[in-house]
Tab-separated table of C-alpha atoms and ligand atoms in Angstrom:
chain	number	residue	atom	x	y	z
E	1	UNK	CA	-19.321	10.887	27.898
E	2	UNK	CA	-18.805	12.458	31.292
E	3	UNK	CA	-17.031	9.296	32.480
E	4	UNK	CA	-14.667	9.353	29.494
E	5	UNK	CA	-14.079	13.081	29.862
E	6	UNK	CA	-13.190	12.660	33.537
E	7	UNK	CA	-10.787	9.791	32.813
E	8	UNK	CA	-9.048	11.649	29.994
E	9	UNK	CA	-8.822	14.845	31.996
E	10	UNK	CA	-7.175	12.938	34.834
E	11	UNK	CA	-4.611	11.737	32.300
E	12	UNK	CA	-4.128	15.159	30.754
E	13	UNK	CA	-5.682	13.907	27.508
E	14	UNK	CA	-2.713	11.586	26.990
E	15	UNK	CA	-0.939	14.224	24.954
E	16	UNK	CA	-3.787	14.497	22.444
E	17	UNK	CA	-4.992	17.889	21.269
E	18	UNK	CA	-8.681	18.452	22.078
E	19	UNK	CA	-10.700	19.602	19.117
E	20	UNK	CA	-14.413	20.403	19.219
E	21	UNK	CA	-16.465	18.799	16.483
E	22	UNK	CA	-18.419	20.843	13.977
E	23	UNK	CA	-21.834	19.651	12.855
E	24	UNK	CA	-21.563	17.546	9.711
E	25	UNK	CA	-22.450	19.350	6.519
E	26	UNK	CA	-25.633	18.070	4.919
E	27	UNK	CA	-23.885	17.384	1.616
E	28	UNK	CA	-21.281	15.204	3.363
E	29	UNK	CA	-23.935	13.321	5.313
E	30	UNK	CA	-26.024	12.850	2.195
E	31	UNK	CA	-23.220	11.051	0.403
E	32	UNK	CA	-24.346	8.087	2.560
E	33	UNK	CA	-27.840	8.895	3.831
E	34	UNK	CA	-30.627	10.050	1.498
E	35	UNK	CA	-32.004	13.504	2.188
E	36	UNK	CA	-35.322	11.964	3.263
E	37	UNK	CA	-33.621	10.084	6.118
E	38	UNK	CA	-31.789	13.166	7.367
E	39	UNK	CA	-35.006	15.192	7.111
E	40	UNK	CA	-36.921	12.577	9.068
E	41	UNK	CA	-34.492	12.662	12.009
E	42	UNK	CA	-34.500	16.458	11.953
E	43	UNK	CA	-38.288	16.553	11.901
E	44	UNK	CA	-38.676	14.063	14.767
E	45	UNK	CA	-36.260	16.088	16.913
E	46	UNK	CA	-38.075	19.304	16.022
E	47	UNK	CA	-41.404	17.982	17.298
E	48	UNK	CA	-39.755	17.039	20.589
E	49	UNK	CA	-38.756	13.472	19.797
E	50	UNK	CA	-40.191	10.064	18.969
E	51	UNK	CA	-39.387	6.390	19.276
E	52	UNK	CA	-38.070	4.819	16.049
E	53	UNK	CA	-37.747	1.251	17.313
E	54	UNK	CA	-37.419	-0.580	20.616
E	55	UNK	CA	-33.846	0.695	21.139
E	56	UNK	CA	-33.757	3.875	19.163
E	57	UNK	CA	-35.247	7.093	20.401
E	58	UNK	CA	-34.938	10.525	18.867
E	59	UNK	CA	-35.157	13.231	21.525
E	60	UNK	CA	-35.296	16.979	21.037
E	61	UNK	CA	-31.508	17.215	21.195
E	62	UNK	CA	-30.760	14.110	19.137
E	63	UNK	CA	-30.506	15.665	15.716
E	64	UNK	CA	-27.930	18.175	16.846
E	65	UNK	CA	-25.972	15.547	18.790
E	66	UNK	CA	-26.015	13.180	15.814
E	67	UNK	CA	-24.879	15.926	13.430
E	68	UNK	CA	-21.910	16.672	15.697
E	69	UNK	CA	-21.103	12.976	16.208
E	70	UNK	CA	-20.972	12.605	12.458
E	71	UNK	CA	-19.078	15.866	12.059
E	72	UNK	CA	-16.507	14.660	14.578
E	73	UNK	CA	-15.764	11.532	12.571
E	74	UNK	CA	-15.580	13.534	9.334
E	75	UNK	CA	-13.307	16.174	10.785
E	76	UNK	CA	-11.067	13.460	12.222
E	77	UNK	CA	-10.681	11.987	8.734
E	78	UNK	CA	-9.990	15.433	7.266
E	79	UNK	CA	-7.275	16.045	9.836
E	80	UNK	CA	-5.697	12.645	9.309
E	81	UNK	CA	-5.668	12.997	5.535
E	82	UNK	CA	-4.410	16.539	5.289
E	83	UNK	CA	-1.562	15.669	7.619
E	84	UNK	CA	-2.616	17.665	10.663
E	85	UNK	CA	-2.652	14.497	12.772
E	86	UNK	CA	-1.413	10.931	12.461
E	87	UNK	CA	-4.008	9.503	14.811
E	88	UNK	CA	-7.100	10.574	16.677
E	89	UNK	CA	-10.281	9.467	18.380
E	90	UNK	CA	-13.756	10.888	17.754
E	91	UNK	CA	-15.625	10.545	21.043
E	92	UNK	CA	-19.325	11.215	20.680
E	93	UNK	CA	-22.710	9.664	21.166
E	94	UNK	CA	-24.961	8.629	19.523
E	95	UNK	CA	-22.911	5.823	17.973
E	96	UNK	CA	-23.322	5.028	14.295
E	97	UNK	CA	-22.483	1.545	13.083
E	98	UNK	CA	-26.030	0.118	13.178
E	99	UNK	CA	-27.482	2.949	11.099
E	100	UNK	CA	-28.212	1.890	7.552
E	101	UNK	CA	-28.421	4.400	4.729
E	102	UNK	CA	-32.189	4.753	5.104
E	103	UNK	CA	-32.812	3.444	8.602
E	104	UNK	CA	-31.870	4.501	12.120
E	105	UNK	CA	-31.572	1.553	14.524
E	106	UNK	CA	-29.779	0.262	17.605
E	107	UNK	CA	-29.231	3.718	19.195
E	108	UNK	CA	-27.711	4.895	15.884
E	109	UNK	CA	-29.169	7.707	13.764
E	110	UNK	CA	-26.401	8.380	11.223
E	111	UNK	CA	-23.535	6.065	10.398
E	112	UNK	CA	-20.652	8.260	11.515
E	113	UNK	CA	-17.812	6.000	10.415
E	114	UNK	CA	-19.429	5.257	7.053
E	115	UNK	CA	-19.895	8.964	6.351
E	116	UNK	CA	-16.256	9.535	7.338
E	117	UNK	CA	-15.025	6.696	5.109
E	118	UNK	CA	-17.126	7.982	2.214
E	119	UNK	CA	-15.607	11.409	2.758
E	120	UNK	CA	-12.120	9.886	2.530
E	121	UNK	CA	-12.990	8.309	-0.819
E	122	UNK	CA	-14.920	11.209	-2.349
E	123	UNK	CA	-13.244	14.353	-1.046
E	124	UNK	CA	-9.710	13.069	-0.493
E	125	UNK	CA	-9.570	10.733	-3.450
E	126	UNK	CA	-8.584	7.646	-1.497
E	127	UNK	CA	-9.016	4.281	-3.169
E	128	UNK	CA	-8.718	1.973	-0.167
E	129	UNK	CA	-10.119	2.515	3.322
E	130	UNK	CA	-10.195	-0.231	5.940
E	131	UNK	CA	-12.730	-0.243	8.766
E	132	UNK	CA	-12.118	-2.558	11.707
E	133	UNK	CA	-15.221	-2.886	13.888
E	134	UNK	CA	-14.458	-4.441	17.284
E	135	UNK	CA	-17.756	-3.410	18.892
E	136	UNK	CA	-19.385	-6.548	20.328
E	137	UNK	CA	-22.404	-6.052	18.052
E	138	UNK	CA	-22.235	-6.537	14.314
E	139	UNK	CA	-21.900	-3.239	12.457
E	140	UNK	CA	-24.784	-4.074	10.157
E	141	UNK	CA	-25.142	-0.522	8.858
E	142	UNK	CA	-21.525	-0.202	7.770
E	143	UNK	CA	-21.667	-3.752	6.405
E	144	UNK	CA	-24.671	-2.815	4.254
E	145	UNK	CA	-23.498	0.587	3.094
E	146	UNK	CA	-20.237	-0.780	1.655
E	147	UNK	CA	-21.478	-4.258	0.750
E	148	UNK	CA	-20.669	-3.923	-2.960
E	149	UNK	CA	-17.772	-1.487	-2.530
E	150	UNK	CA	-14.186	-2.744	-2.889
E	151	UNK	CA	-12.885	0.673	-1.850
E	152	UNK	CA	-13.839	-0.111	1.731
E	153	UNK	CA	-12.627	-3.297	3.400
E	154	UNK	CA	-14.970	-3.843	6.346
E	155	UNK	CA	-13.869	-6.304	9.046
E	156	UNK	CA	-16.075	-6.987	12.051
E	157	UNK	CA	-15.557	-9.116	15.152
E	158	UNK	CA	-18.833	-9.549	16.993
E	159	UNK	CA	-20.596	-11.858	19.387
E	160	UNK	CA	-23.086	-14.272	17.849
E	161	UNK	CA	-25.853	-14.829	18.684
E	162	UNK	CA	-26.527	-11.214	19.676
E	163	UNK	CA	-28.333	-8.112	18.417
E	164	UNK	CA	-28.802	-7.337	15.544
E	165	UNK	CA	-28.387	-10.931	14.371
E	166	UNK	CA	-26.547	-10.103	11.157
E	167	UNK	CA	-22.917	-10.724	10.144
E	168	UNK	CA	-22.474	-14.448	9.590
E	169	UNK	CA	-19.036	-15.443	8.296
E	170	UNK	CA	-20.735	-16.379	5.023
E	171	UNK	CA	-21.595	-12.697	4.373
E	172	UNK	CA	-18.543	-11.636	2.378
E	173	UNK	CA	-20.008	-8.712	0.433
E	174	UNK	CA	-21.626	-8.622	-2.991
E	175	UNK	CA	-20.890	-7.662	-6.583
E	176	UNK	CA	-17.522	-5.929	-6.936
E	177	UNK	CA	-17.332	-5.919	-3.144
E	178	UNK	CA	-17.192	-9.710	-2.741
E	179	UNK	CA	-14.342	-10.511	-0.354
E	180	UNK	CA	-14.233	-6.948	0.986
E	181	UNK	CA	-16.633	-7.692	3.848
E	182	UNK	CA	-15.051	-9.922	6.463
E	183	UNK	CA	-17.355	-11.058	9.247
E	184	UNK	CA	-15.879	-12.867	12.219
E	185	UNK	CA	-18.612	-13.877	14.658
E	186	UNK	CA	-17.373	-15.217	18.021
E	187	UNK	CA	-19.358	-17.130	20.646
E	188	UNK	CA	-20.445	-15.638	23.983
E	189	UNK	CA	-17.598	-15.894	26.492
E	190	UNK	CA	-14.934	-14.866	23.991
E	191	UNK	CA	-12.272	-12.599	25.438
E	192	UNK	CA	-8.845	-11.120	24.825
E	193	UNK	CA	-7.387	-14.303	23.385
E	194	UNK	CA	-10.078	-14.734	20.743
E	195	UNK	CA	-10.383	-11.072	19.777
E	196	UNK	CA	-6.616	-10.705	19.595
E	197	UNK	CA	-6.251	-13.822	17.532
E	198	UNK	CA	-8.644	-12.503	14.922
E	199	UNK	CA	-6.943	-9.102	14.913
E	200	UNK	CA	-3.424	-10.514	14.729
E	201	UNK	CA	-4.017	-13.497	12.440
E	202	UNK	CA	-6.744	-12.194	10.145
E	203	UNK	CA	-7.129	-8.409	10.283
E	204	UNK	CA	-3.429	-7.503	10.329
E	205	UNK	CA	-2.530	-9.812	7.406
E	206	UNK	CA	-5.523	-8.410	5.518
E	207	UNK	CA	-4.266	-4.875	6.155
E	208	UNK	CA	-0.811	-5.793	4.877
E	209	UNK	CA	-2.339	-7.255	1.726
E	210	UNK	CA	-5.018	-4.629	1.050
E	211	UNK	CA	-2.731	-1.726	2.009
E	212	UNK	CA	-5.422	0.758	3.029
E	213	UNK	CA	-4.543	4.450	2.803
E	214	UNK	CA	-6.575	5.025	5.972
E	215	UNK	CA	-7.467	2.675	8.803
E	216	UNK	CA	-10.574	3.441	10.815
E	217	UNK	CA	-11.661	1.626	13.967
E	218	UNK	CA	-15.332	1.335	14.899
E	219	UNK	CA	-14.293	1.348	18.515
E	220	UNK	CA	-17.065	0.014	20.698
E	221	UNK	CA	-16.099	-1.246	24.135
E	222	UNK	CA	-19.100	-3.416	24.889
E	223	UNK	CA	-17.145	-6.660	24.438
E	224	UNK	CA	-15.626	-5.688	27.799
E	225	UNK	CA	-16.038	-8.214	30.603
E	226	UNK	CA	-17.926	-5.622	32.676
E	227	UNK	CA	-20.395	-4.639	29.956
E	228	UNK	CA	-24.048	-5.370	30.732
E	229	UNK	CA	-25.258	-5.703	27.121
E	230	UNK	CA	-23.191	-8.686	25.984
E	231	UNK	CA	-21.329	-11.736	27.213
E	232	UNK	CA	-17.739	-11.285	26.078
E	233	UNK	CA	-14.708	-10.897	28.327
E	234	UNK	CA	-12.293	-8.468	26.756
E	235	UNK	CA	-10.212	-6.476	29.275
E	236	UNK	CA	-8.686	-2.994	29.232
E	237	UNK	CA	-5.367	-4.641	28.348
E	238	UNK	CA	-7.038	-6.567	25.545
E	239	UNK	CA	-8.218	-3.358	23.901
E	240	UNK	CA	-4.770	-1.862	24.298
E	241	UNK	CA	-3.241	-4.934	22.683
E	242	UNK	CA	-5.652	-4.827	19.745
E	243	UNK	CA	-4.949	-1.139	19.292
E	244	UNK	CA	-1.226	-1.837	19.307
E	245	UNK	CA	-1.549	-4.471	16.603
E	246	UNK	CA	-3.569	-2.136	14.395
E	247	UNK	CA	-1.297	0.831	15.111
E	248	UNK	CA	1.804	-1.139	14.177
E	249	UNK	CA	0.201	-2.620	11.053
E	250	UNK	CA	-0.905	0.827	9.916
E	251	UNK	CA	2.526	2.293	10.590
E	252	UNK	CA	4.039	-0.470	8.477
E	253	UNK	CA	1.971	0.586	5.468
E	254	UNK	CA	2.004	4.315	6.161
E	255	UNK	CA	-1.726	4.642	6.886
E	256	UNK	CA	-3.065	6.992	9.558
E	257	UNK	CA	-5.407	5.484	12.160
E	258	UNK	CA	-8.635	7.063	13.380
E	259	UNK	CA	-10.985	5.614	15.975
E	260	UNK	CA	-14.674	6.437	16.211
E	261	UNK	CA	-16.571	5.604	19.395
E	262	UNK	CA	-19.417	3.107	19.067
E	263	UNK	CA	-20.953	1.204	22.019
E	264	UNK	CA	-19.799	0.616	25.580
E	265	UNK	CA	-22.237	0.676	28.482
E	266	UNK	CA	-20.181	-0.081	31.602
E	267	UNK	CA	-19.048	3.477	32.157
E	268	UNK	CA	-15.882	2.906	34.197
E	269	UNK	CA	-14.683	0.138	31.897
E	270	UNK	CA	-15.583	2.251	28.883
E	271	UNK	CA	-13.617	5.243	30.139
E	272	UNK	CA	-10.570	3.142	31.038
E	273	UNK	CA	-10.630	1.252	27.754
E	274	UNK	CA	-10.954	4.414	25.668
E	275	UNK	CA	-7.980	5.849	27.533
E	276	UNK	CA	-5.962	2.642	27.100
E	277	UNK	CA	-6.718	2.610	23.367
E	278	UNK	CA	-5.841	6.279	22.961
E	279	UNK	CA	-2.590	5.882	24.863
E	280	UNK	CA	-1.525	3.102	22.525
E	281	UNK	CA	-2.648	4.901	19.376
E	282	UNK	CA	-0.633	7.855	20.627
E	283	UNK	CA	2.471	5.692	20.771
E	284	UNK	CA	2.588	4.276	24.301
E	285	UNK	CA	4.323	0.940	24.610
E	286	UNK	CA	2.627	-1.869	26.497
E	287	UNK	CA	3.911	-5.200	27.635
E	288	UNK	CA	2.638	-8.244	25.830
E	289	UNK	CA	0.887	-9.806	28.789
E	290	UNK	CA	-2.295	-10.684	26.915
E	291	UNK	CA	-2.265	-14.167	25.417
E	292	UNK	CA	-3.481	-15.142	21.987
E	293	UNK	CA	-5.463	-18.302	21.264
E	294	UNK	CA	-5.463	-19.184	17.612
E	295	UNK	CA	-9.113	-19.170	16.563
E	296	UNK	CA	-8.460	-17.758	13.122
E	297	UNK	CA	-8.336	-20.995	11.122
E	298	UNK	CA	-11.895	-21.024	9.805
E	299	UNK	CA	-11.883	-17.336	9.011
E	300	UNK	CA	-8.661	-17.705	7.036
E	301	UNK	CA	-10.006	-20.754	5.224
E	302	UNK	CA	-13.061	-18.797	4.108
E	303	UNK	CA	-10.954	-15.851	2.981
E	304	UNK	CA	-8.614	-17.975	0.862
E	305	UNK	CA	-10.960	-17.696	-2.124
E	306	UNK	CA	-10.712	-13.885	-2.082
E	307	UNK	CA	-7.329	-13.308	-0.511
E	308	UNK	CA	-4.990	-16.038	-1.768
E	309	UNK	CA	-1.764	-16.297	0.152
E	310	UNK	CA	-3.142	-14.626	3.264
E	311	UNK	CA	-2.765	-17.567	5.612
G	1	ZN	ZN1	-22.323	-2.441	20.481
């Protein structure tokens, strides 16, 4: 967070207003996570911390940090939907997209973006929220939480094979939510061209068809070429280009765009990529130097059953 803070400060916060994040209210959190899960995290922090799994540790300060990370995402959504802002970025750790309703995992305690999306549906009365997850890992928690929910269209681009091993293209949701989960695994070595292709040829057409009233980005930056936890090759410019595509698509349908930080473990690359994404979301123009390789064919073929006329 210090690296991001330093980068943004050097750029005068790119014209964004800085807002401190309140802790999430229990009732808002518990629209996604059962009380027992929230209590468990609180209790583990209170006794000084404990290890939940190989990657996920609760320390004494974790509960408070997680409550504010979640509160940041929720307050971003509130601001976007009551018209105080047209875009914003909630920058906190711990991340959230691996957290399932009843299980913390993969560094994630509460699913910040899922709680924020649920807030948009419940408190603001939205009917359609789109979540685009470009973190290099599959957002299994978000995938699960909205699996049967057509009010949330969840689209994830992630490296496969890679932790947590979920998110095959064949997982398209369940029940009323069939077709509203769109998983786009990419092989190790994928970079700007592949990620952009899936954004431009699959995600943007889906947005134009679904017409979400709010577009949220699970913005992890660990598909970056410099990141030590994965093997993808996205660049700073690639993130900016993806952000531009989503920004323009959202503008075309009148939806505000909010980004919520997920992973990203190469600190310089993370800080630069966050700044590049924010600049674009804030309206900066970029040149179109990043190429697109069309890798969207199979994804579009699979979606034809649920989204006729998309291709
Ligand atoms: Zn990740």
